[in-house]
Short mmCIF file of C-alpha atoms in Angstrom, two decimals:
data_model
loop_
_atom_site.label_atom_id
_atom_site.label_comp_id
_atom_site.label_asym_id
_atom_site.label_seq_id
_atom_site.Cartn_x
_atom_site.Cartn_y
_atom_site.Cartn_z
CA MET A 1 10.91 0.67 -4.32
CA LEU A 2 14.27 1.62 -5.73
CA ALA A 3 15.77 1.91 -2.27
CA ALA A 4 14.79 -1.67 -1.47
CA THR A 5 16.17 -2.87 -4.81
CA ILE A 6 19.50 -1.14 -4.20
CA ALA A 7 19.75 -2.62 -0.70
CA ALA A 8 19.04 -6.11 -2.00
CA MET A 9 21.64 -5.80 -4.75
CA THR A 10 24.23 -4.56 -2.30
CA ALA A 11 23.56 -7.35 0.21
CA ALA A 12 23.77 -9.99 -2.50
CA CYS A 13 27.23 -8.78 -3.46
CA GLY A 14 28.71 -8.81 0.01
CA GLY A 15 28.21 -5.12 0.58
CA ALA A 16 29.98 -4.01 -2.60
CA LYS A 17 28.62 -0.80 -4.05
CA GLN A 18 26.46 -1.44 -7.11
CA GLU A 19 24.99 0.75 -9.80
CA SER A 20 21.46 2.03 -9.27
CA PRO A 21 18.70 -0.01 -10.87
CA LYS A 22 18.09 0.84 -14.51
CA VAL A 23 14.82 2.71 -15.03
CA LEU A 24 12.69 3.09 -18.16
CA VAL A 25 9.80 5.52 -18.44
CA LEU A 26 7.42 4.09 -21.03
CA TYR A 27 4.18 5.87 -21.85
CA TYR A 28 1.33 6.38 -24.28
CA SER A 29 -0.06 9.89 -24.75
CA GLN A 30 -2.69 11.12 -27.18
CA THR A 31 -3.06 14.78 -26.23
CA GLY A 32 0.33 15.36 -24.59
CA ASN A 33 -0.86 15.32 -20.96
CA THR A 34 0.65 11.95 -20.09
CA LYS A 35 3.80 12.92 -22.00
CA MET A 36 4.24 15.89 -19.65
CA VAL A 37 4.11 13.61 -16.60
CA ALA A 38 6.45 11.09 -18.24
CA GLU A 39 9.04 13.74 -19.02
CA GLU A 40 8.84 15.13 -15.49
CA ILE A 41 9.48 11.67 -14.01
CA ALA A 42 12.27 10.86 -16.47
CA ASN A 43 14.00 14.18 -15.80
CA ARG A 44 13.80 13.73 -12.04
CA LEU A 45 15.20 10.19 -12.23
CA GLY A 46 17.62 10.64 -15.12
CA ALA A 47 15.81 7.70 -16.71
CA ASP A 48 15.49 6.55 -20.30
CA ILE A 49 12.14 7.40 -21.88
CA GLU A 50 10.13 6.06 -24.82
CA ALA A 51 6.61 6.52 -26.18
CA ILE A 52 4.18 3.78 -27.20
CA GLU A 53 2.89 4.74 -30.64
CA CYS A 54 -0.01 3.40 -32.68
CA VAL A 55 0.35 2.38 -36.30
CA ASN A 56 -3.05 4.01 -36.83
CA PRO A 57 -3.06 6.86 -34.28
CA TYR A 58 -6.08 8.04 -32.33
CA ASP A 59 -5.88 11.47 -33.90
CA GLY A 60 -9.54 12.52 -33.76
CA ASP A 61 -11.32 14.70 -31.25
CA PHE A 62 -12.79 13.43 -27.98
CA GLN A 63 -16.00 12.13 -29.53
CA SER A 64 -14.17 10.42 -32.40
CA THR A 65 -11.85 8.69 -29.94
CA ILE A 66 -14.79 7.50 -27.84
CA GLU A 67 -16.57 6.14 -30.91
CA ARG A 68 -13.48 4.31 -32.15
CA CYS A 69 -12.83 2.82 -28.70
CA MET A 70 -16.43 1.65 -28.39
CA GLN A 71 -16.23 -0.01 -31.80
CA GLU A 72 -12.94 -1.72 -30.92
CA ARG A 73 -14.39 -2.95 -27.63
CA GLU A 74 -17.49 -4.33 -29.31
CA GLN A 75 -15.40 -6.12 -31.95
CA GLN A 76 -12.72 -7.16 -29.41
CA LEU A 77 -10.02 -5.44 -31.44
CA LYS A 78 -6.74 -4.06 -30.15
CA PRO A 79 -4.86 -1.23 -31.90
CA VAL A 80 -1.59 -2.21 -33.56
CA ILE A 81 1.41 -0.45 -32.05
CA GLN A 82 4.93 0.26 -33.28
CA PRO A 83 7.64 -2.05 -31.88
CA ILE A 84 9.23 -0.82 -28.65
CA GLN A 85 12.86 0.08 -29.24
CA ALA A 86 14.07 -0.31 -25.64
CA ASP A 87 15.64 -3.62 -24.61
CA LEU A 88 13.45 -4.44 -21.60
CA SER A 89 15.95 -6.99 -20.30
CA LYS A 90 18.23 -4.10 -19.33
CA TYR A 91 15.70 -2.46 -17.00
CA ASP A 92 14.81 -3.30 -13.42
CA VAL A 93 12.03 -0.72 -13.02
CA ILE A 94 9.48 0.42 -15.59
CA PHE A 95 7.39 3.53 -15.03
CA LEU A 96 4.33 2.88 -17.20
CA GLY A 97 2.20 5.89 -18.12
CA TYR A 98 -1.18 6.20 -19.84
CA PRO A 99 -4.39 8.20 -20.06
CA VAL A 100 -7.41 6.52 -18.48
CA TRP A 101 -10.12 5.63 -20.99
CA PHE A 102 -13.27 3.76 -19.98
CA GLY A 103 -11.91 3.33 -16.47
CA THR A 104 -8.60 1.69 -17.39
CA TYR A 105 -5.38 2.21 -19.36
CA ALA A 106 -5.80 3.31 -22.97
CA PRO A 107 -5.98 0.52 -25.60
CA PRO A 108 -2.41 0.97 -26.97
CA VAL A 109 -1.10 0.15 -23.48
CA ASP A 110 -3.41 -2.86 -23.36
CA THR A 111 -1.90 -4.05 -26.65
CA TRP A 112 1.61 -3.73 -25.26
CA LEU A 113 0.80 -5.45 -21.97
CA THR A 114 -0.86 -8.44 -23.64
CA SER A 115 2.16 -8.96 -25.89
CA THR A 116 4.90 -8.44 -23.29
CA ASP A 117 6.11 -10.54 -20.35
CA LEU A 118 7.21 -8.35 -17.46
CA SER A 119 7.88 -11.18 -15.01
CA GLY A 120 10.29 -10.10 -12.29
CA LYS A 121 10.07 -6.41 -13.20
CA LYS A 122 8.96 -3.63 -10.88
CA ILE A 123 6.21 -1.57 -12.52
CA VAL A 124 5.26 1.92 -11.34
CA PRO A 125 2.02 3.07 -13.00
CA PHE A 126 1.22 6.72 -13.60
CA CYS A 127 -1.75 8.16 -15.41
CA THR A 128 -3.77 11.21 -16.39
CA PHE A 129 -7.55 11.29 -16.32
CA GLY A 130 -10.66 13.42 -16.43
CA SER A 131 -11.96 12.36 -13.03
CA GLY A 132 -10.19 9.18 -11.89
CA GLY A 133 -9.15 5.66 -12.79
CA LEU A 134 -5.78 5.09 -11.12
CA GLU A 135 -7.13 2.39 -8.80
CA SER A 136 -9.17 0.55 -11.42
CA SER A 137 -6.38 0.64 -14.01
CA VAL A 138 -3.84 -0.65 -11.49
CA LYS A 139 -6.16 -3.56 -10.71
CA ASP A 140 -6.25 -4.42 -14.42
CA LEU A 141 -2.46 -4.02 -14.64
CA VAL A 142 -1.92 -6.50 -11.81
CA ALA A 143 -4.22 -8.98 -13.57
CA ALA A 144 -2.43 -8.49 -16.90
CA GLN A 145 1.07 -8.97 -15.39
CA PRO A 146 0.67 -11.33 -12.41
CA ASN A 147 4.38 -12.13 -12.24
CA ALA A 148 5.50 -8.51 -12.05
CA GLU A 149 5.60 -6.39 -8.91
CA VAL A 150 3.24 -3.45 -9.33
CA LEU A 151 4.19 -0.63 -6.96
CA ALA A 152 2.20 2.38 -5.77
CA GLY A 153 1.14 4.65 -8.62
CA TYR A 154 0.52 8.31 -9.31
CA GLY A 155 -2.45 9.89 -11.07
CA VAL A 156 -3.45 13.46 -11.88
CA ARG A 157 -6.47 15.10 -13.46
CA ALA A 158 -5.76 16.76 -16.79
CA ALA A 159 -7.30 19.91 -15.32
CA ARG A 160 -4.65 19.95 -12.57
CA LEU A 161 -1.42 19.55 -14.56
CA ASP A 162 -0.07 22.77 -13.04
CA ALA A 163 0.12 20.92 -9.71
CA MET A 164 1.82 17.89 -11.24
CA PRO A 165 5.54 18.77 -10.88
CA ALA A 166 5.24 19.33 -7.12
CA GLU A 167 3.12 16.21 -6.70
CA VAL A 168 5.56 14.08 -8.70
CA ASP A 169 8.38 15.38 -6.52
CA GLN A 170 6.52 14.32 -3.37
CA PHE A 171 5.53 10.96 -4.90
CA LEU A 172 9.08 10.07 -5.89
CA LYS A 173 10.47 11.05 -2.49
CA ALA A 174 7.70 9.35 -0.48
CA ASN A 175 8.22 6.07 -2.34
CA GLY A 176 12.01 6.07 -2.14
CA PHE A 177 12.83 6.76 -5.79
CA VAL A 178 14.78 9.91 -4.95
CA GLU A 179 16.18 11.28 -1.72
CA GLY A 180 14.72 14.29 0.04
CA GLU A 181 12.16 15.42 2.55
CA TYR A 182 8.48 14.94 1.88
CA VAL A 183 5.20 15.58 3.67
CA LYS A 184 3.69 12.46 5.23
CA LEU A 185 -0.04 13.06 5.49
CA PRO A 186 -2.09 11.67 8.38
CA ASP A 187 -4.72 9.01 7.73
CA PHE A 188 -8.29 10.16 7.28
CA PRO A 189 -10.41 9.69 10.42
CA GLU A 190 -13.76 7.92 10.36
CA GLN A 191 -16.31 9.56 8.12
CA HIS A 192 -19.36 11.42 9.39
CA GLU A 193 -22.57 12.63 7.77
CA VAL A 194 -21.96 15.73 5.68
CA SER A 195 -22.98 19.10 7.04
CA ALA A 196 -24.53 21.87 4.98
CA GLU A 197 -21.14 23.63 4.85
CA GLU A 198 -19.35 20.47 3.69
CA THR A 199 -22.02 19.86 1.06
CA THR A 200 -21.31 23.35 -0.27
CA VAL A 201 -17.60 22.48 -0.55
CA PHE A 202 -18.41 19.28 -2.45
CA ASP A 203 -20.86 20.92 -4.82
CA ALA A 204 -18.40 23.72 -5.60
CA ALA A 205 -15.64 21.20 -6.35
CA VAL A 206 -17.63 19.10 -8.84
CA ASP A 207 -19.65 21.95 -10.34
CA GLY A 208 -19.33 22.11 -14.11
CA TYR A 209 -17.77 18.67 -14.54
CA PRO A 210 -20.11 16.87 -16.98
CA MET A 211 -19.24 13.29 -16.01
CA LEU A 212 -20.20 13.67 -12.36
CA HIS A 213 -23.80 13.90 -11.13
CA ALA A 214 -23.14 13.13 -7.49
CA GLN A 215 -24.58 13.94 -4.09
CA ALA A 216 -22.31 13.85 -1.03
CA LYS A 217 -23.40 11.62 1.85
CA ALA A 218 -20.43 11.33 4.23
CA VAL A 219 -17.02 12.92 4.64
CA ALA A 220 -13.72 12.91 6.53
CA THR A 221 -11.08 15.62 6.53
CA ARG A 222 -7.37 15.94 7.14
CA THR A 223 -5.04 18.91 7.36
CA LEU A 224 -2.58 19.72 4.59
CA PRO A 225 0.46 22.01 4.99
CA ASP A 226 -1.39 24.63 2.96
CA GLY A 227 -5.07 23.75 3.33
CA VAL A 228 -7.57 20.96 3.93
CA GLU A 229 -8.32 17.72 2.07
CA TYR A 230 -11.77 16.13 2.11
CA LEU A 231 -12.65 12.52 1.36
CA PHE A 232 -16.32 12.36 0.41
CA THR A 233 -18.50 9.30 -0.06
CA ALA A 234 -21.18 10.19 -2.59
CA LEU A 235 -23.84 8.65 -4.80
CA ASP A 236 -23.28 9.28 -8.50
CA THR A 237 -26.15 9.01 -10.98
CA GLN A 238 -24.78 7.24 -14.04
CA TYR A 239 -26.06 6.12 -17.42
CA ASN A 240 -24.85 3.23 -19.57
CA ILE A 241 -23.69 5.22 -22.59
CA VAL A 242 -22.32 2.10 -24.32
CA ALA A 243 -25.75 0.45 -24.32
CA SER A 244 -27.53 3.80 -24.86
CA ASP A 245 -29.49 3.07 -21.68
CA THR A 246 -31.22 6.15 -20.27
CA THR A 247 -32.19 4.43 -17.00
CA PRO A 248 -30.17 6.08 -14.22
CA THR A 249 -28.22 4.00 -11.72
CA GLU A 250 -26.85 5.32 -8.43
CA ILE A 251 -23.25 4.24 -7.88
CA PRO A 252 -21.33 4.83 -4.62
CA ILE A 253 -18.06 6.67 -5.26
CA GLN A 254 -15.32 8.37 -3.28
CA VAL A 255 -14.29 11.89 -4.21
CA TYR A 256 -11.11 13.59 -2.98
CA VAL A 257 -11.42 17.38 -2.71
CA THR A 258 -8.67 19.85 -1.85
CA VAL A 259 -9.21 23.36 -0.54
CA LEU A 260 -5.92 25.23 -0.44
CA ASN A 261 -5.63 28.41 1.59
CA GLY A 262 -7.39 31.20 -0.24
CA ALA A 263 -8.40 28.97 -3.17
CA ALA A 264 -11.67 27.47 -4.35
CA PRO A 265 -12.46 23.76 -3.76
CA VAL A 266 -11.22 21.39 -6.48
CA PHE A 267 -11.64 17.64 -6.73
CA THR A 268 -8.42 15.77 -7.34
CA ARG A 269 -9.71 12.29 -8.14
CA VAL A 270 -12.71 9.99 -8.07
CA VAL A 271 -12.54 6.34 -7.01
CA ARG A 272 -15.30 4.18 -8.44
#
C-alpha cells in the first residue's frame, strides 16, 4: 500500500519527509469501460495515465472479438502492441487495468506483461467484466510477474459502472492510497442452505444474464450501510464453447448479490 511505502521511505531517510511514491495508471480498454475506471483512479490519485494500444486493434463487435481471441489462442499468438511511452523506472506503483476475456486479462495486457519486467514494483490490478474474473486474472498476474508485489485489486461489472466512482473511492481509502473514512464491512458468517426467499433473491439477480445458468445451494449474508449483501454458493451449468462441446458440466461458483434499500437484487461478481 502507498501508506506503507511512504513510511518505509521516510524511515530509510532518518525521518526526513519524502515525496509520495510515483504512480502510473496503465490500462487497456476496447469499449471504453476500463478507460472510465482508469480515469477515475488517475483523477483521484493525481497519477500519470497511459493506454495500452494494439497495432491491429480489436475493433469488431463482441462475436468478432471472441472469434479472433479463440483463433489467437489456438495458434498461440499474441497481439502486437504499441510501445509504452512511460518510463517505468520512474514509478513505484502501477495500477494495471484491463477487461476480463476468457477468465483473465485481455490479450494486449498479456503481451505487455510477457515483455516487461516489473520486479520490485507494486502492482494494483483493476478490471471490468461481464460477470467476474478479478480473482482468476490476479492469479495469472502473480504468475506472470513473480518478482512484483501484487496488491489487492478492484473489479466492476460493465453493467454497474454507475456504482464505480463510489466503489473506487472506498477501495482507495480502504487500501491506504488516499486518506479518508471508509466503511469496513464485517466478514460473512458461515453459509447455510438457501431458503425459498433467498432463492428468489438469487434468481432475480441473475435473471436475463446469458452466461449464467446457475442454481443457488447455500448462502451467507451481511449488512451494508444501505442494504444487504449475499454470498451464494451455486452450481453453474456450463458448456465448452471453444471445443463446441454441448455436454453440460456443473461447476461450483460463488455469486455476490447486493440488495440496496428499495432496489432490485443485482449480482456484483462471480468467482469461478
